[in-house]
Structures are given as structure tokens and as C-alpha cells.
Coordinates of C-alpha atoms in Angstrom, one line a residue:
M1311 CA -43.1 -93.0 -106.2
K1312 CA -40.0 -94.2 -107.9
K1313 CA -36.7 -93.3 -106.4
F1314 CA -33.1 -93.8 -107.5
G1315 CA -29.8 -94.3 -105.7
T1316 CA -28.7 -95.5 -102.3
V1317 CA -27.6 -92.2 -101.0
C1318 CA -29.5 -90.5 -98.2
L1319 CA -29.2 -87.1 -96.6
T1320 CA -28.3 -87.1 -92.7
S1321 CA -29.0 -84.3 -90.5
A1322 CA -25.5 -83.0 -90.2
L1323 CA -25.8 -81.5 -93.5
I1324 CA -27.7 -82.6 -94.7
V1325 CA -27.8 -84.6 -94.4
T1326 CA -29.5 -87.2 -93.2
T1327 CA -30.6 -90.3 -94.5
L1328 CA -30.7 -90.9 -97.6
S1329 CA -32.0 -94.3 -97.9
A1330 CA -35.3 -92.4 -98.5
C1331 CA -33.9 -91.6 -102.0
S1332 CA -33.1 -95.2 -102.8
G1333 CA -34.3 -96.4 -106.2
N1334 CA -36.6 -99.2 -106.8
S1335 CA -39.0 -100.1 -109.5
G1336 CA -40.9 -102.7 -107.5
S1337 CA -39.5 -105.4 -109.8
S1338 CA -37.6 -108.3 -108.4
E1339 CA -36.0 -109.3 -111.7
S1340 CA -32.3 -109.2 -112.1
P1341 CA -30.9 -106.8 -114.6
G1342 CA -29.0 -109.8 -116.0
S1343 CA -25.4 -110.6 -116.7
S1344 CA -23.0 -107.7 -117.1
E1345 CA -20.8 -109.5 -119.6
T1346 CA -22.5 -107.8 -122.6
S1347 CA -20.2 -105.8 -124.9
A1348 CA -20.1 -102.0 -124.6
S1349 CA -17.9 -99.2 -125.8
P1350 CA -14.7 -98.7 -123.7
A1351 CA -14.9 -95.6 -121.5
S1352 CA -11.1 -95.5 -120.8
S1353 CA -8.0 -96.9 -122.2
A1354 CA -6.5 -98.8 -119.3
P1355 CA -4.7 -101.9 -120.7
V1356 CA -6.0 -105.4 -119.8
E1357 CA -3.3 -107.3 -117.9
S1358 CA -2.6 -110.9 -118.8
K1359 CA -4.0 -112.7 -115.8
S1360 CA -6.7 -115.2 -114.8
P1361 CA -10.1 -113.6 -114.6
V1362 CA -11.5 -113.0 -111.1
A1363 CA -15.2 -113.5 -110.7
F1364 CA -17.2 -111.5 -108.2
T1365 CA -20.7 -110.1 -107.6
I1366 CA -21.9 -106.6 -107.1
V1367 CA -25.2 -106.2 -105.3
H1368 CA -27.2 -103.0 -106.0
N1369 CA -30.7 -101.6 -105.5
Q1370 CA -30.7 -99.0 -108.3
G1371 CA -34.1 -98.7 -110.0
E1372 CA -34.9 -100.4 -113.3
Y1373 CA -34.3 -97.2 -115.1
A1374 CA -30.6 -97.3 -114.1
W1375 CA -29.9 -100.9 -115.0
P1376 CA -28.6 -100.3 -118.6
S1377 CA -26.1 -97.7 -117.3
Y1378 CA -24.8 -100.0 -114.6
E1379 CA -24.7 -102.9 -117.0
K1380 CA -22.6 -100.6 -119.3
I1381 CA -20.2 -99.8 -116.5
V1382 CA -19.7 -103.4 -115.5
A1383 CA -19.3 -104.6 -119.1
D1384 CA -16.7 -101.9 -119.8
Y1385 CA -14.9 -102.8 -116.6
N1386 CA -14.9 -106.5 -117.5
E1387 CA -13.5 -105.7 -121.0
K1388 CA -10.7 -103.6 -119.6
S1389 CA -9.8 -105.7 -116.6
G1390 CA -10.3 -109.2 -117.9
N1391 CA -12.3 -110.0 -114.8
K1392 CA -15.9 -111.3 -114.6
A1393 CA -18.0 -109.0 -112.5
T1394 CA -21.8 -109.5 -112.4
L1395 CA -24.6 -107.5 -111.1
K1396 CA -27.3 -108.7 -108.6
Y1397 CA -30.3 -106.5 -108.1
I1398 CA -32.2 -106.4 -104.8
P1399 CA -35.3 -104.1 -104.5
A1400 CA -34.5 -101.1 -102.3
Q1401 CA -37.3 -101.9 -99.8
E1402 CA -35.7 -105.3 -99.3
S1403 CA -32.0 -104.5 -99.5
E1404 CA -31.3 -103.7 -95.9
S1405 CA -32.8 -106.9 -94.5
W1406 CA -31.5 -109.0 -97.4
L1407 CA -28.0 -107.9 -96.9
Q1408 CA -28.1 -108.4 -93.1
A1409 CA -29.2 -112.0 -93.7
Q1410 CA -26.4 -112.5 -96.2
F1411 CA -23.8 -111.1 -93.7
I1412 CA -25.1 -113.4 -91.0
A1413 CA -24.9 -116.4 -93.3
H1414 CA -21.4 -115.4 -94.5
S1415 CA -22.8 -115.5 -98.1
E1416 CA -22.7 -111.8 -99.0
P1417 CA -21.5 -110.6 -102.5
E1418 CA -18.0 -109.3 -102.8
I1419 CA -19.2 -105.7 -103.4
V1420 CA -22.3 -104.6 -101.3
S1421 CA -24.6 -101.6 -101.2
G1422 CA -28.1 -100.7 -100.2
T1423 CA -27.5 -100.3 -96.5
S1424 CA -27.1 -97.3 -94.1
K1425 CA -25.4 -99.5 -91.5
F1426 CA -21.8 -99.6 -92.9
A1427 CA -20.3 -98.7 -89.5
D1428 CA -22.1 -101.7 -87.9
A1429 CA -21.0 -104.0 -90.7
Y1430 CA -17.4 -102.9 -90.2
K1431 CA -17.6 -103.5 -86.5
N1432 CA -18.9 -107.0 -87.1
G1433 CA -16.0 -107.7 -89.5
W1434 CA -18.3 -107.9 -92.6
I1435 CA -16.7 -105.2 -94.7
V1436 CA -13.1 -103.9 -95.1
D1437 CA -11.6 -100.5 -94.5
L1438 CA -11.0 -98.8 -97.9
L1439 CA -8.9 -95.9 -96.6
P1440 CA -5.5 -97.6 -97.2
Y1441 CA -6.4 -98.3 -100.9
L1442 CA -6.8 -94.5 -101.6
D1443 CA -3.0 -94.2 -101.9
E1444 CA -2.8 -96.9 -104.5
V1445 CA -2.4 -95.9 -108.2
S1446 CA -5.6 -96.4 -110.1
P1447 CA -5.0 -98.2 -113.5
Y1448 CA -7.7 -95.9 -115.0
T1449 CA -6.0 -92.6 -114.1
N1450 CA -2.4 -93.6 -113.5
K1451 CA -2.6 -91.5 -110.3
P1452 CA -3.3 -92.3 -106.7
W1453 CA -7.0 -93.1 -106.4
K1454 CA -7.6 -90.3 -103.9
E1455 CA -6.6 -87.7 -106.5
S1456 CA -9.6 -88.5 -108.6
F1457 CA -12.1 -87.2 -106.1
L1458 CA -13.4 -83.7 -105.8
P1459 CA -11.8 -81.7 -103.0
G1460 CA -13.2 -82.6 -99.6
L1461 CA -15.4 -85.3 -101.0
I1462 CA -13.7 -88.3 -99.5
E1463 CA -13.0 -86.5 -96.2
S1464 CA -16.8 -86.1 -95.8
A1465 CA -17.3 -89.9 -96.2
I1466 CA -14.6 -90.9 -93.7
D1467 CA -15.9 -92.1 -90.3
K1468 CA -14.0 -90.2 -87.7
T1469 CA -15.8 -91.4 -84.7
D1470 CA -12.4 -92.5 -83.4
A1471 CA -10.3 -89.5 -84.3
N1472 CA -7.1 -91.5 -84.0
N1473 CA -8.3 -94.3 -86.2
P1474 CA -10.4 -93.0 -89.1
R1475 CA -12.1 -95.5 -91.5
L1476 CA -13.6 -95.5 -94.9
F1477 CA -16.4 -98.0 -95.0
G1478 CA -17.4 -97.4 -98.6
I1479 CA -16.9 -95.3 -101.7
P1480 CA -19.4 -92.6 -102.6
T1481 CA -20.7 -92.5 -106.2
Q1482 CA -22.6 -89.2 -106.3
V1483 CA -22.4 -85.8 -104.6
V1484 CA -25.2 -85.2 -102.1
T1485 CA -26.7 -81.7 -101.8
V1486 CA -30.1 -80.3 -101.1
N1487 CA -31.5 -77.7 -103.5
L1488 CA -34.5 -75.6 -104.2
Y1489 CA -36.6 -76.8 -107.2
Y1490 CA -39.1 -74.4 -108.6
N1491 CA -41.9 -74.7 -111.2
K1492 CA -40.9 -72.4 -114.1
D1493 CA -44.4 -72.2 -115.5
I1494 CA -45.9 -71.0 -112.2
F1495 CA -43.0 -68.5 -111.8
N1496 CA -43.8 -67.1 -115.2
E1497 CA -47.5 -66.9 -114.4
I1498 CA -46.9 -64.9 -111.1
G1499 CA -44.2 -62.7 -112.7
V1500 CA -41.1 -64.1 -111.0
A1501 CA -38.1 -64.1 -113.3
Q1502 CA -35.5 -65.7 -110.9
P1503 CA -35.6 -68.2 -108.1
P1504 CA -35.5 -66.6 -104.6
A1505 CA -32.0 -66.3 -103.3
T1506 CA -32.8 -65.3 -99.7
I1507 CA -35.4 -66.1 -97.1
S1508 CA -36.9 -62.6 -97.6
E1509 CA -37.3 -63.2 -101.4
F1510 CA -38.6 -66.7 -100.7
L1511 CA -41.5 -65.4 -98.5
E1512 CA -42.4 -62.8 -101.2
V1513 CA -42.5 -65.5 -103.9
A1514 CA -44.5 -67.8 -101.7
Q1515 CA -47.1 -65.2 -101.1
K1516 CA -47.5 -64.5 -104.8
A1517 CA -47.9 -68.2 -105.5
K1518 CA -50.5 -68.5 -102.7
D1519 CA -52.4 -65.5 -104.0
A1520 CA -52.5 -67.2 -107.5
G1521 CA -54.1 -70.3 -106.0
Y1522 CA -51.0 -72.6 -105.9
I1523 CA -49.3 -74.4 -103.0
P1524 CA -46.3 -72.2 -102.5
F1525 CA -44.0 -74.8 -100.9
S1526 CA -44.6 -78.5 -100.5
I1527 CA -42.9 -80.4 -97.7
Q1528 CA -43.3 -83.3 -95.4
N1529 CA -42.8 -83.2 -91.7
S1530 CA -43.8 -86.7 -90.6
M1531 CA -40.1 -87.6 -90.6
D1532 CA -37.2 -85.4 -89.6
W1533 CA -35.3 -85.1 -92.8
N1534 CA -37.2 -83.0 -95.3
L1535 CA -38.0 -79.9 -93.3
G1536 CA -34.8 -80.8 -91.4
W1537 CA -32.8 -79.9 -94.6
L1538 CA -34.0 -76.4 -94.3
A1539 CA -33.5 -76.3 -90.6
S1540 CA -29.9 -77.5 -90.9
D1541 CA -29.1 -74.7 -93.4
V1542 CA -30.9 -72.0 -91.3
F1543 CA -29.1 -73.1 -88.2
G1544 CA -25.8 -72.7 -90.0
Y1545 CA -26.5 -69.0 -90.2
L1546 CA -28.1 -68.6 -86.8
W1547 CA -25.1 -69.9 -84.9
K1548 CA -22.3 -68.6 -87.1
S1549 CA -21.6 -65.6 -85.0
R1550 CA -20.7 -67.9 -82.1
L1551 CA -18.4 -70.2 -84.0
A1552 CA -15.2 -69.0 -82.2
E1553 CA -16.9 -69.6 -78.8
L1554 CA -18.3 -73.0 -79.6
D1555 CA -15.6 -74.4 -81.8
T1556 CA -13.1 -75.3 -79.1
N1557 CA -10.9 -77.6 -81.3
G1558 CA -10.5 -75.0 -84.1
S1559 CA -11.9 -77.3 -86.8
G1560 CA -14.0 -74.5 -88.3
K1561 CA -17.2 -76.2 -87.4
V1562 CA -19.0 -77.3 -84.2
E1563 CA -19.0 -81.0 -83.8
P1564 CA -21.4 -83.1 -81.6
K1565 CA -18.8 -83.3 -78.8
E1566 CA -18.6 -79.5 -78.8
W1567 CA -22.4 -79.1 -78.7
A1568 CA -22.5 -81.4 -75.7
E1569 CA -19.7 -79.4 -73.9
A1570 CA -21.6 -76.2 -74.7
V1571 CA -24.8 -77.4 -73.2
L1572 CA -23.0 -78.7 -70.1
A1573 CA -21.3 -75.2 -69.8
D1574 CA -24.6 -73.4 -70.1
K1575 CA -23.5 -71.8 -73.4
V1576 CA -26.5 -73.4 -75.2
T1577 CA -29.8 -73.4 -73.3
K1578 CA -33.6 -73.2 -73.9
D1579 CA -33.2 -69.4 -73.7
S1580 CA -30.7 -69.2 -76.5
P1581 CA -32.0 -66.4 -78.9
E1582 CA -30.9 -68.5 -81.9
L1583 CA -33.6 -71.1 -81.1
R1584 CA -36.4 -68.5 -80.7
E1585 CA -35.4 -67.0 -84.0
Y1586 CA -35.6 -70.4 -85.7
L1587 CA -39.2 -70.8 -84.4
R1588 CA -40.1 -67.3 -85.7
L1589 CA -39.0 -68.4 -89.1
M1590 CA -40.9 -71.6 -89.0
N1591 CA -44.0 -69.8 -87.9
D1592 CA -43.6 -67.4 -90.9
L1593 CA -43.2 -70.3 -93.3
K1594 CA -46.0 -72.5 -92.2
P1595 CA -48.8 -70.6 -94.0
F1596 CA -47.2 -71.6 -97.3
F1597 CA -46.9 -75.3 -96.6
N1598 CA -49.2 -77.9 -98.2
E1599 CA -52.2 -79.0 -96.1
G1600 CA -51.4 -81.9 -93.9
F1601 CA -47.6 -81.5 -94.1
N1602 CA -47.1 -82.9 -90.6
S1603 CA -48.4 -86.3 -91.7
A1604 CA -47.3 -86.1 -95.3
S1605 CA -44.7 -88.5 -96.7
W1606 CA -43.6 -88.9 -100.3
E1607 CA -46.7 -87.1 -101.5
F1608 CA -44.9 -83.8 -101.0
E1609 CA -42.9 -84.8 -104.1
G1610 CA -46.0 -85.7 -106.0
I1611 CA -47.5 -82.3 -105.4
F1612 CA -44.5 -80.7 -107.1
N1613 CA -44.2 -83.3 -109.8
D1614 CA -47.9 -82.8 -110.8
G1615 CA -47.4 -79.0 -111.1
K1616 CA -49.4 -78.1 -108.0
S1617 CA -46.7 -76.4 -105.9
A1618 CA -44.4 -73.6 -106.8
M1619 CA -41.3 -74.8 -104.9
V1620 CA -39.9 -77.8 -103.1
L1621 CA -36.7 -78.9 -101.5
N1622 CA -35.1 -82.0 -102.8
G1623 CA -31.7 -83.6 -103.3
S1624 CA -29.2 -83.6 -106.1
W1625 CA -30.7 -86.9 -107.2
Y1626 CA -34.0 -85.3 -108.3
P1627 CA -32.9 -84.5 -111.9
N1628 CA -32.4 -88.3 -112.3
Q1629 CA -35.8 -89.0 -110.8
H1630 CA -37.4 -86.5 -113.1
Q1631 CA -35.8 -88.0 -116.1
Q1632 CA -36.7 -91.5 -115.0
G1633 CA -40.3 -90.7 -114.1
G1634 CA -41.1 -88.4 -117.0
Y1635 CA -43.0 -86.0 -114.7
P1636 CA -44.9 -83.1 -116.4
V1637 CA -43.5 -80.3 -114.3
N1638 CA -41.2 -77.8 -116.0
Y1639 CA -38.7 -77.3 -113.3
G1640 CA -35.5 -75.3 -112.5
V1641 CA -32.9 -75.8 -109.8
A1642 CA -31.3 -73.2 -107.5
P1643 CA -29.4 -73.2 -104.2
M1644 CA -31.5 -73.2 -101.0
P1645 CA -32.5 -69.7 -100.0
Y1646 CA -30.3 -68.4 -97.3
L1647 CA -31.0 -66.4 -94.1
D1648 CA -30.4 -62.8 -95.0
T1649 CA -30.0 -59.6 -92.9
A1650 CA -33.3 -58.2 -94.3
Y1651 CA -35.1 -60.9 -92.5
S1652 CA -33.0 -61.6 -89.4
K1653 CA -30.3 -60.0 -87.4
F1654 CA -28.6 -63.4 -87.5
G1655 CA -28.6 -63.3 -91.3
Q1656 CA -25.8 -62.7 -93.8
D1657 CA -25.4 -60.4 -96.8
V1658 CA -24.0 -63.3 -98.9
R1659 CA -24.7 -67.0 -99.2
Y1660 CA -22.3 -69.5 -97.6
K1661 CA -20.9 -71.9 -100.2
Y1662 CA -20.6 -75.1 -98.2
K1663 CA -18.1 -77.9 -98.8
I1664 CA -19.6 -80.8 -100.7
G1665 CA -20.4 -84.0 -99.0
S1666 CA -21.4 -87.5 -99.7
T1667 CA -21.8 -90.9 -98.0
P1668 CA -20.5 -94.4 -98.7
S1669 CA -22.4 -96.2 -101.4
F1670 CA -20.4 -99.3 -102.3
A1671 CA -18.3 -101.4 -99.9
V1672 CA -16.0 -104.4 -100.3
S1673 CA -17.0 -107.3 -98.1
R1674 CA -15.0 -109.8 -96.2
N1675 CA -16.0 -112.4 -98.8
A1676 CA -14.0 -110.5 -101.3
K1677 CA -10.9 -111.2 -99.2
D1678 CA -11.9 -114.8 -98.5
N1679 CA -12.5 -115.4 -102.2
K1680 CA -9.3 -113.6 -103.2
A1681 CA -11.3 -111.0 -105.1
D1682 CA -10.5 -108.0 -102.9
G1683 CA -8.0 -106.6 -105.5
A1684 CA -10.5 -107.0 -108.3
S1685 CA -13.3 -105.5 -106.2
V1686 CA -11.3 -102.4 -105.3
E1687 CA -10.3 -102.1 -109.0
F1688 CA -13.9 -102.1 -110.0
L1689 CA -14.6 -99.2 -107.5
Q1690 CA -11.7 -97.4 -109.0
Y1691 CA -13.3 -97.8 -112.5
L1692 CA -16.7 -96.8 -111.1
T1693 CA -15.2 -93.5 -109.9
A1694 CA -12.9 -92.9 -112.9
P1695 CA -13.5 -89.7 -114.9
D1696 CA -13.5 -91.6 -118.2
G1697 CA -15.3 -94.6 -116.7
G1698 CA -18.2 -95.1 -114.4
A1699 CA -18.3 -91.4 -113.2
K1700 CA -18.9 -90.2 -116.8
V1701 CA -21.7 -92.7 -117.4
L1702 CA -23.5 -91.8 -114.1
A1703 CA -23.4 -88.1 -115.1
E1704 CA -24.3 -88.4 -118.8
D1705 CA -26.9 -91.2 -118.5
L1706 CA -28.4 -90.7 -115.1
N1707 CA -28.0 -86.9 -114.3
L1708 CA -26.1 -87.6 -111.2
I1709 CA -23.3 -85.3 -109.9
P1710 CA -20.1 -87.3 -110.1
V1711 CA -17.7 -87.5 -107.1
V1712 CA -14.7 -87.0 -109.2
S1713 CA -13.1 -84.1 -111.1
D1714 CA -12.9 -83.7 -114.9
V1715 CA -16.4 -84.8 -115.7
E1716 CA -18.7 -82.5 -117.6
V1717 CA -22.1 -82.5 -115.9
P1718 CA -25.4 -81.9 -117.7
E1719 CA -26.7 -78.3 -117.9
I1720 CA -29.5 -78.8 -115.3
L1721 CA -26.9 -79.8 -112.7
K1722 CA -24.6 -76.8 -113.2
P1723 CA -26.4 -74.5 -110.7
I1724 CA -25.8 -77.1 -108.1
M1725 CA -22.1 -77.3 -108.9
E1726 CA -21.8 -73.5 -108.7
S1727 CA -23.1 -73.6 -105.1
F1728 CA -20.1 -75.6 -103.9
G1729 CA -17.4 -73.9 -101.8
N1730 CA -15.2 -74.2 -98.7
D1731 CA -17.5 -73.0 -95.9
E1732 CA -18.3 -75.3 -93.1
N1733 CA -21.9 -75.7 -92.0
M1734 CA -22.2 -75.4 -88.3
G1735 CA -25.6 -76.9 -88.2
F1736 CA -27.1 -77.6 -84.8
H1737 CA -26.8 -80.9 -82.9
A1738 CA -27.8 -80.1 -79.4
N1739 CA -31.3 -81.4 -80.2
E1740 CA -30.2 -84.9 -81.2
F1741 CA -27.8 -86.2 -78.5
T1742 CA -30.0 -89.3 -78.1
P1743 CA -32.7 -90.9 -80.2
E1744 CA -35.2 -90.0 -77.5
Q1745 CA -34.3 -86.4 -77.6
K1746 CA -34.3 -86.3 -81.4
D1747 CA -37.8 -87.8 -81.4
R1748 CA -39.1 -85.3 -78.8
W1749 CA -37.8 -82.4 -80.9
L1750 CA -39.6 -83.6 -84.0
K1751 CA -42.9 -84.2 -82.1
K1752 CA -42.8 -80.8 -80.4
Q1753 CA -42.0 -79.1 -83.7
Q1754 CA -45.0 -80.8 -85.2
E1755 CA -47.2 -79.5 -82.4
F1756 CA -45.8 -76.0 -82.7
L1757 CA -46.4 -75.9 -86.5
A1758 CA -49.9 -77.3 -86.0
G1759 CA -50.7 -74.5 -83.5
K1760 CA -50.9 -76.9 -80.6
A1761 CA -47.9 -75.6 -78.7
T1762 CA -46.4 -72.1 -78.3
A1763 CA -42.8 -71.1 -78.8
D1764 CA -42.4 -70.9 -75.0
E1765 CA -43.8 -74.4 -74.6
F1766 CA -41.6 -75.8 -77.4
L1767 CA -38.5 -74.3 -75.7
E1768 CA -39.5 -75.4 -72.2
D1769 CA -39.8 -78.9 -73.5
F1770 CA -36.4 -78.7 -75.2
G1771 CA -34.8 -77.5 -72.0
K1772 CA -36.2 -80.4 -70.0
N1773 CA -33.4 -82.9 -69.4
L1774 CA -31.2 -81.1 -71.9
K1775 CA -28.1 -81.6 -69.8
K1776 CA -29.0 -85.2 -69.1
F1777 CA -29.1 -85.9 -72.8
A1778 CA -25.8 -84.2 -73.3
E1779 CA -24.3 -86.3 -70.4
E1780 CA -25.7 -89.5 -72.0
A1781 CA -24.1 -88.6 -75.3
V1782 CA -20.7 -88.0 -73.6
K1783 CA -21.0 -91.3 -71.8
N1784 CA -21.9 -93.1 -75.0
H1785 CA -18.9 -91.6 -76.8
P1786 CA -15.8 -92.1 -74.5
E1787 CA -13.7 -91.4 -77.6
W1788 CA -14.8 -87.8 -77.4
N1789 CA -12.8 -87.2 -74.2
A1790 CA -15.4 -84.4 -73.6
E1791 CA -15.1 -82.0 -70.7
Q1792 CA -17.9 -82.4 -68.2

């Protein structure tokens, strides 16, 4: 299955991991030199200066090469510099880049890794936060003013609250949405995508009665079904925001979840958890067979027109365009937990703040080779409304991270779901990798009918405080109360 992009959803929002959406074509050929001519995308003047040569490594799939070549060629024409692209297949990019860092031979601009924080700690990439106040030559405004509200804030690493860092610049907005098969909907007499969980269950039953797979998912890894869980938990716990949000940030952060567990505010007996399991139990009859072991085939089921609905990221329109899949699809916000289904539900949908993750970073070699200024300037062009951001939206169906870019029609329902609400999520099940893995495995057993809700919650309660204490110990910067 072809994928595009280096962004991945993590479990806070989404959010999780998004290297799973990374693009690759299986080819190891370079997309070639980026010094070919192309139409200017903005009118920034070329300064009279010696050209700076530097390399940009990427793992975008072959389908995206012409667009990235266009961006680089336009940048070279406007800046007078000589940037070139180097392609590394997505499945190799993490290990390849690690080897380059160790050998001190990495390109000046790097991407294709989910380990930017580790790279920064090792001194391999630079902090881009100070550059945001600089005026971009492509907008004549401080660079930070180009971005959509809240976008950069979501990408900043605030592990150390007193010393935030920006390890890389995002290049696309990351959301998770409901994709639905328009032809199946027409056949079963459904005119609009389901807005609520209640409506979702009704549509799913109609699709099942018509012989279709209602909802294709995978649960062999914790991110796909986890997208739905993250959204649902945002509704389940919302009534307790004032109690759990001790620092008044408007959301409950991992530190606060740990403090809540240690103070017995969150336990295995919390009714929000039992309600989550009730919903999962109601949903599982509509999942594809073998969903607990499924991987990317959950996408293929939808792409081949066999399932009525699927969850996927904001990168899917690009994948569909790239792959030429036969499915006639529409896109809508994820169905929300409503009062008709649950006492924890809401009468209206929350419109969450948009988020993204770092995609392209500037390496230490950029500084060593005196190419850091040119490298930052390229990232400014990549995120310029009349530059790279426009190309990514128009050519590749990606939601730009900056304002003043017209997005394709298919993406507008996604844009309309943006707002200022904070997603509380739920992080008391992922204090440590061991705990996170136990939650996933027990959920698999529960959905397979091999464990009851009581057994699931008993397992969750085992060592719950121990896991919270470990998290507090591993994060002294939290200054958490114990």
C-alpha cells in the first residue's frame, strides 16, 4: 500500500505516530536535481550573494517528487542558492538518517524520522524556535505569523516547560476524519455521513444488513482504533476537566493524569472507563473480520469498495489521488459521543484545535557548513502561502499549515471542523511502554470476547499507581505532587 508524507498521528490527539503514513514507492532512485526551471510562486527578490549549496533529504513517495522538485526549483530561482533533493525510501529513512548522524554526514535539512527530540539531545539538529521571530523574505512578516493559529504551538516540545524547543517545521495539518463510501451510502439510503455515535451505529447496521463491512479498522497496533478512543475519551472525561486540570491549561496533561491516579481520582472503577468499554462492545459487530491482527489491509478494504466507512488521516485525499483507488469517497468529521447514546455525551461536537508534528529539521551540518541561514530560508519558502504551501495544497491535496491558501474542495469539510476546543484525551493508560502494551493486549482480548469488562478493568488497575510513580520519576521536570 502506497503512503505519502512523514507525518504520523500520536495518541495525544491524535495523534500518534504517524510514520505509518509515510510515503514510499519502493523505488530507491533519486528524484534528481532540483535545479530545473519552474514558474515562480512568489515575488521575493533574489539578493546578490554567493549561492549556498545544501541538501534536503526526504521520503515522500514517487508521486510527490515533481511537486517537491518544483518547490526546490522555485526556491533556488528566488534565493540564488543551490538546494538539491535526496530521496530515501520511507522504510529505510529512520535507520539511514541515524547512520548519517553518527557519521556526522547528514544533509543540511533532514526529515523521515520520529526521533527529533533524541536528535536534538544528541546535538544533531538545531532549535528552530528563535527563527520564528525573523522576518520571512517571502511574506515580509515574522515567520511565525504565516502559520495557522495554534499550529506551531502544537509542534513545540514543552517537556521542559521553562525551555521549550522547536525541533522541526510542520508541513501539513494532521487530523483524523471519517471517510465514507458514497455509493454504498446511496444504496442503503443514507444521505449524509453520521455526525454522532448514535447515527454511526444506525448507518453501520444498515451497511451490515446490505452485506457490506460497515467499518474497517486495524487493532494490531494502537493507533487506528486509538484515534477513535482518543476522541471518545475527550467527551467521557470532559465533565471532570475542572477537577483534573490543576494548572488551568484547559486540558489534562500527562503530569496531571499521574497526579490524579496517585490521588485516587482515576481508578479502575472510574465510570468513564466502563462506558468506553460499553461503546467498544457495541461497535465490534461492525468491524471487519480479523481486525485484531489486521494491518494496512483495513485501508485496502475501503479502497476496494468493500466497507462503508473508515477512519483515516488528513493525508488520505493525497493517497487516493496518488493510488487512483476506485472508491467514490466523501469526508466528514469523526462522529462524536452524543447524549442520545451516553450520559457522558454532548449535544454539539467539539471543534478541536488543529495540530501537527515536526517534518523538516535543520541539522548541525547546516551550521558547520555555514548553510543554516539558507536552510531556514528554504523552510520559510516551504511554508510560504504563495510558495511551497500552495504547491502542497494544489498538487498533493495536503492541508497547508499556513493561512491564506485555498484548499481543494475535498479538504474543506476537514477545515470546517477546526476550532479552539482542547481534547482532554486519556493518558492514564500509557505512563510507561509496558503499561501501554498491556492496555492494547487486554483491549484485543476484550474485543475478541476472551476477557470481560471486569477482567479488563482489573488488569488496568493492577500496578496503576506504580506506573504513575514511574512516570513521575522519569519526568522530574514535571515537579508532580506524589
